[in-house]
CSV table of C-alpha atoms and ligand atoms in Angstrom, one decimal:
chain,number,residue,atom,x,y,z
Z,1,MET,CA,20.9,-113.6,4.0
Z,2,LYS,CA,18.9,-112.5,1.1
Z,3,ASN,CA,15.6,-113.3,2.8
Z,4,MET,CA,16.6,-111.8,5.9
Z,5,PHE,CA,17.2,-108.5,4.5
Z,6,ALA,CA,14.0,-108.5,2.5
Z,7,SER,CA,11.8,-109.5,5.4
Z,8,LYS,CA,13.5,-106.9,7.7
Z,9,ILE,CA,13.0,-104.2,5.2
Z,10,LEU,CA,9.3,-105.2,4.5
Z,11,LYS,CA,8.7,-105.3,8.3
Z,12,ASN,CA,10.2,-101.8,8.8
Z,13,ILE,CA,8.7,-100.0,5.8
Z,14,PRO,CA,5.2,-99.4,7.5
Z,15,GLN,CA,7.2,-97.9,10.4
Z,16,LEU,CA,9.2,-95.6,8.3
Z,17,LEU,CA,6.1,-94.4,6.5
Z,18,SER,CA,4.2,-93.8,9.4
Z,19,MET,CA,6.7,-91.4,11.1
Z,20,SER,CA,5.3,-88.5,12.7
Z,21,GLY,CA,6.6,-85.5,14.5
Z,22,ASP,CA,9.2,-83.0,13.2
Z,23,VAL,CA,11.2,-83.7,10.2
Z,24,ASP,CA,14.6,-83.9,11.9
Z,25,SER,CA,13.7,-86.4,14.3
Z,26,SER,CA,12.2,-88.4,11.4
Z,27,LEU,CA,15.6,-88.2,9.7
Z,28,VAL,CA,17.3,-89.5,12.8
Z,29,GLN,CA,14.8,-92.4,12.9
Z,30,ILE,CA,15.6,-93.3,9.2
Z,31,ILE,CA,19.2,-93.4,9.7
Z,32,GLU,CA,18.9,-95.4,12.8
Z,33,GLU,CA,16.6,-97.8,10.9
Z,34,ILE,CA,19.1,-98.2,8.1
Z,35,LYS,CA,22.0,-98.8,10.3
Z,36,HIS,CA,20.1,-101.3,12.5
Z,37,THR,CA,18.3,-103.2,9.6
Z,38,LEU,CA,21.5,-103.6,7.5
Z,39,ASP,CA,23.9,-103.7,10.3
Z,40,LEU,CA,25.9,-100.6,9.2
Z,41,ASN,CA,27.8,-98.3,11.5
Z,42,ASN,CA,28.4,-95.1,9.4
Z,43,VAL,CA,25.4,-93.9,7.6
Z,44,ALA,CA,24.5,-90.2,7.1
Z,45,LEU,CA,21.8,-88.2,5.4
Z,46,TYR,CA,22.5,-85.1,3.4
Z,47,TYR,CA,20.3,-82.4,1.9
Z,48,LEU,CA,21.4,-80.9,-1.4
Z,49,SER,CA,21.3,-77.2,-2.3
Z,50,GLU,CA,22.9,-76.1,-5.4
Z,51,GLU,CA,26.1,-78.2,-5.5
Z,52,GLN,CA,26.6,-78.3,-1.7
Z,53,ALA,CA,25.7,-81.4,0.3
Z,54,TYR,CA,24.6,-80.5,3.8
Z,55,LEU,CA,24.9,-82.8,6.5
Z,56,LYS,CA,21.4,-83.4,8.2
Z,57,VAL,CA,22.1,-86.6,10.3
Z,58,PRO,CA,24.1,-87.0,12.3
Z,59,GLU,CA,24.6,-83.4,13.3
Z,60,GLN,CA,28.3,-83.9,13.7
Z,61,ASP,CA,30.6,-86.9,12.9
Z,62,SER,CA,34.3,-87.8,12.4
Z,63,TYR,CA,33.4,-89.2,9.0
Z,64,PHE,CA,30.9,-86.8,7.7
Z,65,CYS,CA,30.8,-83.0,7.0
Z,66,ASN,CA,29.4,-80.6,4.6
Z,67,PHE,CA,31.1,-80.6,1.3
Z,68,ALA,CA,30.9,-79.5,-2.4
Z,69,LEU,CA,29.7,-82.1,-4.9
Z,70,LYS,CA,31.6,-82.6,-8.1
Z,71,GLN,CA,29.5,-82.0,-11.2
Z,72,ASP,CA,29.8,-85.5,-12.5
Z,73,THR,CA,28.6,-86.9,-9.0
Z,74,LEU,CA,25.7,-84.5,-9.1
Z,75,GLU,CA,24.7,-85.7,-12.5
Z,76,LYS,CA,25.0,-89.5,-11.6
Z,77,LEU,CA,22.9,-88.8,-8.5
Z,78,GLU,CA,20.1,-87.4,-10.8
Z,79,SER,CA,20.3,-90.5,-13.2
Z,80,GLU,CA,21.7,-93.4,-11.3
Z,81,ASP,CA,20.5,-95.7,-8.3
Z,82,TYR,CA,23.6,-95.0,-6.5
Z,83,VAL,CA,27.0,-93.4,-6.8
Z,84,LEU,CA,30.2,-94.7,-5.4
Z,85,VAL,CA,32.8,-91.9,-4.4
Z,86,SER,CA,36.0,-91.8,-2.7
Z,87,LEU,CA,36.9,-88.8,-0.6
Z,88,LEU,CA,34.2,-86.8,0.9
Z,89,ASN,CA,36.7,-84.2,2.0
Z,90,GLU,CA,40.4,-83.9,2.6
Z,91,SER,CA,40.4,-85.6,5.9
Z,92,ASN,CA,38.9,-88.9,4.7
Z,93,THR,CA,41.7,-90.2,2.5
Z,94,ASN,CA,41.2,-94.0,2.2
Z,95,ASP,CA,37.6,-94.3,2.4
Z,96,SER,CA,34.9,-94.7,-0.2
Z,97,PHE,CA,31.2,-93.9,0.2
Z,98,TYR,CA,28.0,-95.1,-1.4
Z,99,LEU,CA,25.5,-92.2,-2.1
Z,100,PHE,CA,21.8,-93.2,-2.6
Z,101,PRO,CA,19.8,-90.3,-3.9
Z,102,LEU,CA,16.7,-89.2,-2.2
Z,103,LYS,CA,14.3,-88.3,-5.0
Z,104,ILE,CA,10.7,-87.4,-5.3
Z,105,ARG,CA,9.4,-87.7,-8.9
Z,106,GLN,CA,13.1,-87.7,-10.5
Z,107,ALA,CA,14.0,-84.6,-8.4
Z,108,THR,CA,17.0,-85.4,-6.1
Z,109,PHE,CA,16.9,-83.4,-2.8
Z,110,GLY,CA,19.5,-85.3,-1.0
Z,111,PHE,CA,21.2,-88.5,-0.4
Z,112,ILE,CA,22.0,-91.3,2.1
Z,113,CYS,CA,25.7,-91.7,2.5
Z,114,VAL,CA,27.1,-95.0,3.6
Z,115,LEU,CA,30.8,-95.7,4.3
Z,116,ALA,CA,31.9,-98.5,2.2
Z,117,GLU,CA,33.3,-100.4,5.2
Z,118,LYS,CA,33.0,-103.7,3.3
Z,119,GLU,CA,32.1,-104.7,-0.1
Z,120,PHE,CA,28.4,-104.2,-0.8
Z,121,ASP,CA,26.9,-107.1,-2.6
Z,122,ASP,CA,23.9,-106.6,-4.8
Z,123,GLU,CA,21.7,-107.7,-2.1
Z,124,LEU,CA,22.9,-105.0,0.3
Z,125,LEU,CA,22.8,-102.3,-2.6
Z,126,ASN,CA,19.3,-103.4,-3.4
Z,127,ALA,CA,18.3,-103.2,0.3
Z,128,LEU,CA,19.7,-99.7,0.6
Z,129,LYS,CA,18.1,-98.7,-2.6
Z,130,ALA,CA,14.8,-99.9,-1.4
Z,131,LEU,CA,15.3,-98.2,1.9
Z,132,THR,CA,16.2,-94.9,0.4
Z,133,ALA,CA,13.4,-94.8,-1.9
Z,134,VAL,CA,10.9,-95.4,1.1
Z,135,ALA,CA,12.8,-92.9,3.2
Z,136,SER,CA,12.5,-90.2,0.3
Z,137,TYR,CA,8.7,-90.4,0.6
Z,138,ALA,CA,8.9,-90.7,4.4
Z,139,ILE,CA,10.9,-87.4,4.4
Z,140,LYS,CA,8.7,-85.5,1.9
Z,141,ASP,CA,5.6,-86.7,3.7
Z,142,SER,CA,7.0,-85.5,7.1
Z,143,GLU,CA,8.1,-82.1,5.5
Z,144,LEU,CA,4.6,-81.8,4.0
Z,145,SER,CA,3.0,-82.2,7.1
Z,146,ASN,CA,5.5,-79.6,8.4
Z,147,VAL,CA,4.3,-77.3,5.6
Z,148,PHE,CA,0.8,-77.9,6.9
Z,149,LYS,CA,1.8,-77.0,10.4
Z,150,ILE,CA,3.5,-73.7,9.1
Z,151,GLN,CA,0.2,-73.0,7.2
Z,152,LEU,CA,-1.9,-73.7,10.3
Z,153,LYS,CA,0.4,-71.4,12.2
Z,154,ALA,CA,-0.1,-68.7,9.5
Z,155,LEU,CA,-3.9,-69.3,9.6
Z,156,GLN,CA,-3.8,-69.0,13.5
Z,157,SER,CA,-1.9,-65.7,13.3
Z,158,SER,CA,-4.3,-64.5,10.7
Z,159,ILE,CA,-7.1,-65.4,13.1
Z,160,VAL,CA,-5.4,-63.2,15.7
Z,161,ASP,CA,-5.3,-60.5,13.0
Z,162,LYS,CA,-9.0,-61.1,12.4
Z,163,THR,CA,-9.7,-60.6,16.2
Z,164,GLN,CA,-7.5,-57.3,15.8
Z,165,ALA,CA,-9.7,-56.4,12.8
Z,166,VAL,CA,-12.8,-57.0,14.6
Z,167,ASN,CA,-11.7,-54.9,17.4
Z,168,THR,CA,-10.7,-52.0,15.1
Z,169,ILE,CA,-14.1,-52.3,13.4
Z,170,LYS,CA,-15.8,-52.1,16.6
Z,171,GLU,CA,-13.9,-49.0,17.7
Z,172,GLN,CA,-14.7,-47.4,14.3
Z,173,ASN,CA,-18.4,-48.4,14.8
Z,174,GLU,CA,-18.4,-46.6,18.1
Z,175,LYS,CA,-16.9,-43.5,16.5
Z,176,ILE,CA,-19.5,-43.8,13.6
Z,177,LEU,CA,-22.3,-44.0,16.3
Z,178,GLU,CA,-21.1,-41.1,18.2
Z,179,ALA,CA,-20.8,-39.2,14.9
Z,180,ASP,CA,-24.2,-40.3,13.9
Z,181,LYS,CA,-25.6,-39.2,17.3
Z,182,ALA,CA,-23.9,-35.8,16.8
Z,183,LYS,CA,-25.5,-35.6,13.3
Z,184,ASN,CA,-28.9,-36.5,14.7
Z,185,GLU,CA,-28.6,-33.8,17.3
Z,186,PHE,CA,-27.5,-31.3,14.8
Z,187,ILE,CA,-30.6,-32.2,12.5
Z,188,ALA,CA,-32.8,-31.9,15.5
Z,189,ASN,CA,-31.6,-28.4,16.3
Z,190,ILE,CA,-31.6,-27.2,12.7
Z,191,SER,CA,-35.2,-28.7,12.1
Z,192,HIS,CA,-36.3,-26.7,15.2
Z,193,GLU,CA,-34.7,-23.6,14.0
Z,194,LEU,CA,-36.3,-24.0,10.6
Z,195,ARG,CA,-39.9,-24.3,12.3
Z,196,THR,CA,-39.8,-20.8,13.8
Z,197,PRO,CA,-39.7,-18.8,10.5
Z,198,LEU,CA,-41.8,-21.4,8.8
Z,199,ASN,CA,-44.5,-20.9,11.5
Z,200,ALA,CA,-44.3,-17.2,10.8
Z,201,ILE,CA,-44.9,-17.9,7.0
Z,202,ILE,CA,-47.7,-20.1,7.6
Z,203,GLY,CA,-49.3,-17.8,10.4
Z,204,PHE,CA,-49.0,-14.6,8.3
Z,205,SER,CA,-50.2,-16.1,5.0
Z,206,GLU,CA,-53.1,-17.6,6.9
Z,207,VAL,CA,-53.9,-14.2,8.4
Z,208,LEU,CA,-53.6,-12.5,4.9
Z,209,GLY,CA,-55.7,-15.1,3.5
Z,210,SER,CA,-58.5,-14.6,6.0
Z,211,LYS,CA,-58.8,-11.0,4.6
Z,212,ILE,CA,-58.7,-9.4,8.1
Z,213,PHE,CA,-56.3,-6.8,6.7
Z,214,GLY,CA,-58.3,-6.1,3.7
Z,215,GLU,CA,-59.5,-7.6,0.4
Z,216,LEU,CA,-57.3,-9.5,-2.0
Z,217,ASN,CA,-57.7,-9.8,-5.7
Z,218,ASP,CA,-57.8,-13.2,-7.3
Z,219,LYS,CA,-54.1,-13.6,-8.0
Z,220,GLN,CA,-53.1,-12.3,-4.6
Z,221,ALA,CA,-55.6,-14.8,-3.0
Z,222,GLU,CA,-54.3,-17.6,-5.2
Z,223,TYR,CA,-50.5,-16.9,-4.3
Z,224,ILE,CA,-51.3,-16.6,-0.6
Z,225,ASN,CA,-52.9,-19.9,-0.6
Z,226,ASP,CA,-50.0,-21.4,-2.4
Z,227,ILE,CA,-47.7,-20.0,0.1
Z,228,TYR,CA,-49.9,-21.4,3.0
Z,229,THR,CA,-50.2,-24.9,1.6
Z,230,SER,CA,-46.6,-25.2,0.7
Z,231,GLY,CA,-45.6,-23.8,4.0
Z,232,VAL,CA,-47.8,-26.5,5.9
Z,233,HIS,CA,-46.3,-29.2,3.6
Z,234,LEU,CA,-42.8,-28.0,4.3
Z,235,LEU,CA,-43.6,-28.0,8.1
Z,236,GLY,CA,-44.8,-31.6,7.7
Z,237,MET,CA,-41.5,-32.8,6.3
Z,238,ILE,CA,-39.3,-30.9,8.8
Z,239,ASN,CA,-41.3,-32.5,11.7
Z,240,GLU,CA,-40.7,-35.9,10.1
Z,241,ILE,CA,-37.1,-35.2,10.0
Z,242,LEU,CA,-37.1,-33.8,13.5
Z,243,ASP,CA,-38.9,-36.9,14.7
Z,244,ILE,CA,-36.6,-39.5,13.0
Z,245,SER,CA,-33.5,-37.8,14.2
Z,246,LYS,CA,-34.9,-37.7,17.7
Z,247,LEU,CA,-35.9,-41.4,17.4
Z,248,GLU,CA,-32.4,-42.3,16.3
Z,249,SER,CA,-30.6,-40.3,19.1
Z,250,ASN,CA,-33.0,-41.9,21.4
Z,251,ALA,CA,-34.1,-38.5,22.5
Z,252,MET,CA,-37.9,-39.3,21.9
Z,253,LYS,CA,-39.7,-39.6,25.1
Z,254,ILE,CA,-43.0,-41.5,25.7
Z,255,ASN,CA,-45.8,-39.9,27.7
Z,256,TYR,CA,-48.6,-42.3,28.6
Z,257,THR,CA,-52.0,-40.8,29.5
Z,258,GLU,CA,-55.5,-42.5,29.6
Z,259,PHE,CA,-58.0,-41.4,27.1
Z,260,HIS,CA,-60.9,-42.5,24.8
Z,261,ILE,CA,-59.5,-43.7,21.5
Z,262,ASP,CA,-62.4,-42.3,19.6
Z,263,THR,CA,-61.6,-38.7,20.8
Z,264,ALA,CA,-57.9,-39.0,19.6
Z,265,ILE,CA,-58.9,-40.5,16.1
Z,266,GLY,CA,-62.0,-38.1,15.8
Z,267,GLU,CA,-59.8,-35.1,16.2
Z,268,VAL,CA,-57.4,-36.5,13.5
Z,269,LEU,CA,-60.2,-37.2,11.2
Z,270,SER,CA,-61.7,-33.6,11.5
Z,271,VAL,CA,-58.4,-32.3,10.4
Z,272,MET,CA,-58.1,-34.8,7.5
Z,273,LYS,CA,-61.7,-34.6,6.3
Z,274,PRO,CA,-61.2,-31.4,4.0
Z,275,LEU,CA,-58.4,-33.4,2.3
Z,276,ALA,CA,-60.5,-36.4,1.8
Z,277,ASP,CA,-63.5,-34.3,0.6
Z,278,LYS,CA,-61.4,-32.8,-2.1
Z,279,LYS,CA,-61.1,-36.3,-3.6
Z,280,SER,CA,-64.5,-37.3,-2.7
Z,281,ILE,CA,-63.2,-40.2,-0.5
Z,282,ASN,CA,-65.5,-41.3,2.2
Z,283,ILE,CA,-64.0,-42.0,5.6
Z,284,LYS,CA,-65.8,-44.3,7.9
Z,285,PHE,CA,-64.8,-44.8,11.6
Z,286,ASP,CA,-66.0,-47.6,13.5
Z,287,ASN,CA,-65.2,-47.8,17.3
Z,288,LYS,CA,-65.8,-50.6,19.5
Z,289,VAL,CA,-63.4,-49.7,22.3
Z,290,THR,CA,-65.5,-48.2,25.1
Z,291,ASN,CA,-62.8,-48.4,27.9
Z,292,MET,CA,-60.1,-45.9,28.2
Z,293,VAL,CA,-56.8,-46.8,26.5
Z,294,LYS,CA,-53.3,-46.1,28.0
Z,295,LEU,CA,-51.1,-44.8,25.2
Z,296,ASP,CA,-49.1,-41.6,24.2
Z,297,TYR,CA,-51.9,-39.2,23.0
Z,298,GLN,CA,-49.8,-37.2,20.7
Z,299,LYS,CA,-48.0,-40.1,19.1
Z,300,THR,CA,-51.2,-42.1,18.6
Z,301,GLN,CA,-52.8,-38.9,16.8
Z,302,GLN,CA,-49.5,-38.7,14.8
Z,303,ILE,CA,-49.8,-42.4,13.9
Z,304,PHE,CA,-53.3,-41.8,12.6
Z,305,TYR,CA,-52.4,-38.7,10.8
Z,306,ASN,CA,-49.5,-40.5,8.8
Z,307,LEU,CA,-51.7,-43.6,8.1
Z,308,VAL,CA,-55.0,-41.6,7.0
Z,309,SER,CA,-52.9,-39.0,5.1
Z,310,ASN,CA,-51.2,-41.9,3.1
Z,311,ALA,CA,-54.6,-43.6,2.7
Z,312,ILE,CA,-56.1,-40.4,1.2
Z,313,LYS,CA,-52.9,-39.8,-0.9
Z,314,PHE,CA,-52.8,-43.4,-2.5
Z,315,THR,CA,-56.6,-43.8,-3.0
Z,316,PRO,CA,-58.1,-42.5,-6.3
Z,317,GLU,CA,-61.2,-40.2,-6.3
Z,318,ASN,CA,-64.6,-41.7,-4.9
Z,319,GLY,CA,-62.6,-44.3,-2.9
Z,320,GLU,CA,-63.1,-45.6,0.7
Z,321,ILE,CA,-61.3,-45.4,4.0
Z,322,ASN,CA,-62.3,-47.5,6.8
Z,323,ILE,CA,-60.9,-47.0,10.3
Z,324,SER,CA,-61.7,-49.4,13.0
Z,325,SER,CA,-60.8,-49.8,16.8
Z,326,THR,CA,-61.6,-52.9,18.6
Z,327,THR,CA,-60.6,-55.2,21.6
Z,328,LYS,CA,-59.2,-58.6,20.8
Z,329,ASP,CA,-58.1,-60.7,23.9
Z,330,LYS,CA,-55.9,-58.4,25.9
Z,331,PHE,CA,-55.1,-56.3,22.9
Z,332,ILE,CA,-56.5,-53.2,21.3
Z,333,GLU,CA,-56.6,-53.5,17.5
Z,334,LEU,CA,-56.6,-50.4,15.4
Z,335,SER,CA,-56.6,-50.5,11.5
Z,336,VAL,CA,-56.7,-48.1,8.6
Z,337,GLN,CA,-57.8,-49.6,5.6
Z,338,ASP,CA,-58.2,-48.0,2.0
Z,339,SER,CA,-59.3,-48.9,-1.4
Z,340,GLY,CA,-56.3,-47.4,-3.1
Z,341,VAL,CA,-53.4,-48.6,-5.2
Z,342,GLY,CA,-52.2,-51.0,-2.8
Z,343,ILE,CA,-48.6,-52.2,-2.2
Z,344,PRO,CA,-47.2,-55.2,-4.1
Z,345,LYS,CA,-45.9,-58.1,-2.0
Z,346,SER,CA,-42.3,-57.7,-3.0
Z,347,ALA,CA,-42.3,-54.4,-1.3
Z,348,GLN,CA,-44.3,-55.0,1.8
Z,349,GLU,CA,-41.2,-55.9,3.8
Z,350,LYS,CA,-39.3,-52.7,3.1
Z,351,ILE,CA,-42.1,-50.4,3.2
Z,352,PHE,CA,-41.3,-49.4,6.8
Z,353,ASP,CA,-37.6,-48.7,6.1
Z,354,LYS,CA,-36.5,-45.1,6.0
Z,355,PHE,CA,-36.9,-43.1,2.9
Z,356,VAL,CA,-38.7,-45.9,0.9
Z,357,GLN,CA,-41.1,-44.6,-1.6
Z,358,LEU,CA,-42.6,-46.8,-4.2
Z,359,GLU,CA,-43.0,-45.7,-7.9
Z,360,ASN,CA,-46.7,-45.0,-8.5
Z,361,THR,CA,-48.8,-42.3,-10.0
Z,362,TYR,CA,-49.2,-40.7,-6.6
Z,363,THR,CA,-45.6,-40.5,-5.5
Z,364,LYS,CA,-44.3,-38.9,-8.9
Z,365,THR,CA,-44.7,-35.5,-7.5
Z,366,GLY,CA,-42.1,-36.3,-5.1
Z,367,SER,CA,-42.7,-33.9,-2.4
Z,368,SER,CA,-42.6,-36.3,0.5
Z,369,THR,CA,-39.7,-37.7,2.7
Z,370,GLY,CA,-40.5,-41.4,2.8
Z,371,LEU,CA,-40.3,-41.3,6.5
Z,372,GLY,CA,-43.9,-41.4,7.6
Z,373,LEU,CA,-44.2,-45.2,7.9
Z,374,THR,CA,-40.8,-45.5,9.5
Z,375,ILE,CA,-41.9,-43.0,12.3
Z,376,THR,CA,-45.2,-44.6,12.6
Z,377,LYS,CA,-43.6,-48.1,13.1
Z,378,ARG,CA,-41.2,-46.7,15.7
Z,379,PHE,CA,-44.0,-44.9,17.6
Z,380,VAL,CA,-46.1,-48.2,17.6
Z,381,GLU,CA,-43.2,-50.2,18.9
Z,382,MET,CA,-42.3,-47.5,21.5
Z,383,MET,CA,-45.8,-48.1,22.9
Z,384,ASN,CA,-45.2,-52.0,23.0
Z,385,GLY,CA,-47.3,-52.5,19.9
Z,386,THR,CA,-47.0,-54.1,16.5
Z,387,ILE,CA,-47.9,-53.0,13.0
Z,388,ARG,CA,-48.5,-55.1,9.9
Z,389,LEU,CA,-49.6,-54.6,6.4
Z,390,GLU,CA,-52.1,-56.6,4.4
Z,391,SER,CA,-52.4,-55.5,0.9
Z,392,GLU,CA,-52.5,-56.6,-2.6
Z,393,GLU,CA,-51.6,-54.5,-5.6
Z,394,GLY,CA,-54.5,-52.6,-6.9
Z,395,LYS,CA,-56.8,-53.7,-4.1
Z,396,GLY,CA,-55.9,-51.2,-1.4
Z,397,ALA,CA,-53.9,-51.4,1.8
Z,398,ASN,CA,-54.8,-52.3,5.4
Z,399,PHE,CA,-52.6,-51.3,8.2
Z,400,ILE,CA,-53.3,-53.2,11.5
Z,401,MET,CA,-51.8,-52.4,14.8
Z,402,ASN,CA,-52.1,-54.2,18.1
Z,403,PHE,CA,-51.3,-52.6,21.5
Z,404,PRO,CA,-51.5,-54.4,24.9
Z,405,MET,CA,-54.4,-53.2,27.0
Z,406,GLU,CA,-52.1,-53.1,30.1
Z,407,GLN,CA,-49.2,-50.7,29.6
Z,408,ASN,CA,-46.3,-51.3,32.0
Z,409,ASN,CA,-44.9,-47.9,31.7
Z,410,ALA,CA,-42.0,-46.7,33.7
X,1,ADP,P1,-44.4,-41.0,2.1
X,1,ADP,O1,-45.7,-41.1,2.2
X,1,ADP,O2,-43.7,-39.8,2.8
X,1,ADP,O3,-43.7,-41.1,0.8
X,1,ADP,P2,-44.3,-43.2,3.9
X,1,ADP,O4,-43.2,-43.9,4.7
X,1,ADP,O5,-45.5,-42.8,4.5
X,1,ADP,O6,-43.7,-42.0,3.1
X,1,ADP,O7,-44.7,-44.2,2.8
X,1,ADP,C1,-43.8,-44.9,2.0
X,1,ADP,C2,-44.2,-45.4,0.6
X,1,ADP,O8,-45.2,-46.4,1.0
X,1,ADP,C3,-45.0,-44.4,-0.1
X,1,ADP,O9,-44.2,-43.6,-0.9
X,1,ADP,C4,-46.0,-45.3,-0.9
X,1,ADP,O10,-45.3,-45.7,-1.9
X,1,ADP,C5,-46.2,-46.4,0.0
X,1,ADP,N1,-47.5,-46.3,0.8
X,1,ADP,C6,-47.7,-46.0,2.0
X,1,ADP,N2,-48.9,-46.1,2.4
X,1,ADP,C7,-49.6,-46.6,1.4
X,1,ADP,C8,-51.1,-46.8,1.1
X,1,ADP,N3,-52.0,-46.6,2.0
X,1,ADP,N4,-51.4,-47.3,-0.2
X,1,ADP,C9,-50.3,-47.5,-1.1
X,1,ADP,N5,-49.0,-47.3,-0.9
X,1,ADP,C10,-48.7,-46.7,0.3
């Protein structure tokens, strides 16, 4: 008899421990297992809450029902292996019940209740104790996995929330883009409006400076010259802001024409020469492109204007600027190289970003926008070209552009 119980229990423990599925069906399995293994008819499983015992398995039964536990029974359930009680409730007058506590680490969370239909010998009691202990872990294990399931569900619902969040962000982004477009249009308009009076300032100060309307004394000539140069400078900055806002609202159009590259660059250099002369900077232009190129004339000139004016600005007196145009495979390579302060490696990646101005002796005056290279790069890319920088700090900078010879313009 002894051995029979022991071997049956041993055989069934793995099965009890590997229960899966929902907790309630696991509890039914446990009770069925106990009944079957130990040949008992009336076995129930209770959960404890405060002093109340709640019947979990079976759901309804003539013997078993919810009931309030006496204090001493509760205490015994905490400390003993089992408790023998008579009377679960008023209806079960003559019956006695064994209660085997379901525990995890000393905490009793329920018990298995067995009708004492016969006298329980030690062996049976031990078998029940062993099975209850195993059941305790099996129940907690299965409840734990339930907790995981709940957590998983919560996680899934938070994923749903995330999708909603992503959608909200998308909507917000669309609104921001719209607002940004409106802002760019506004800036484009206001820049345009600013140019009209500024052109008057530049035009009239130039006329006065030319002395057509009479002689000027030294102070007048000096001030007229200041008004003129400041006006031109301001116009340059407004033009850059106008360009970037046009670019950002996709309002910038490209207009391809065929022209000789040396004509376009030559015109820019004749405008820039007086500035270079002031610093005794020598500009050399080496053109090896004899064929016509197909690019946007005005944008190409502006690219050179930006690069050459930077080269002049960031090169000390008596420096050198070398401009070259050549063909390489199916590309036209154009470059502007100077012998100036150069750009440190750490800054080379961000140099084309909006409003980037590096700290050096030439940028301290602070009268520029930091948009020149941004616009330059965008113009280059609009014409299907690439621009890269080769530079070492203190050793000058070289901006190299490549444009495909054949433009597939629309
Ligand atoms: P801006 O000249 O209006 O400040 P840019 O976008 O043209 O703006 O240039 C950004 C910054 O890049 C400049 O402030 C300067 O620090 C650096 N930079 C541009 N060109 C050169 C150059 N040829 N040599 C050294 N630094 C340069």
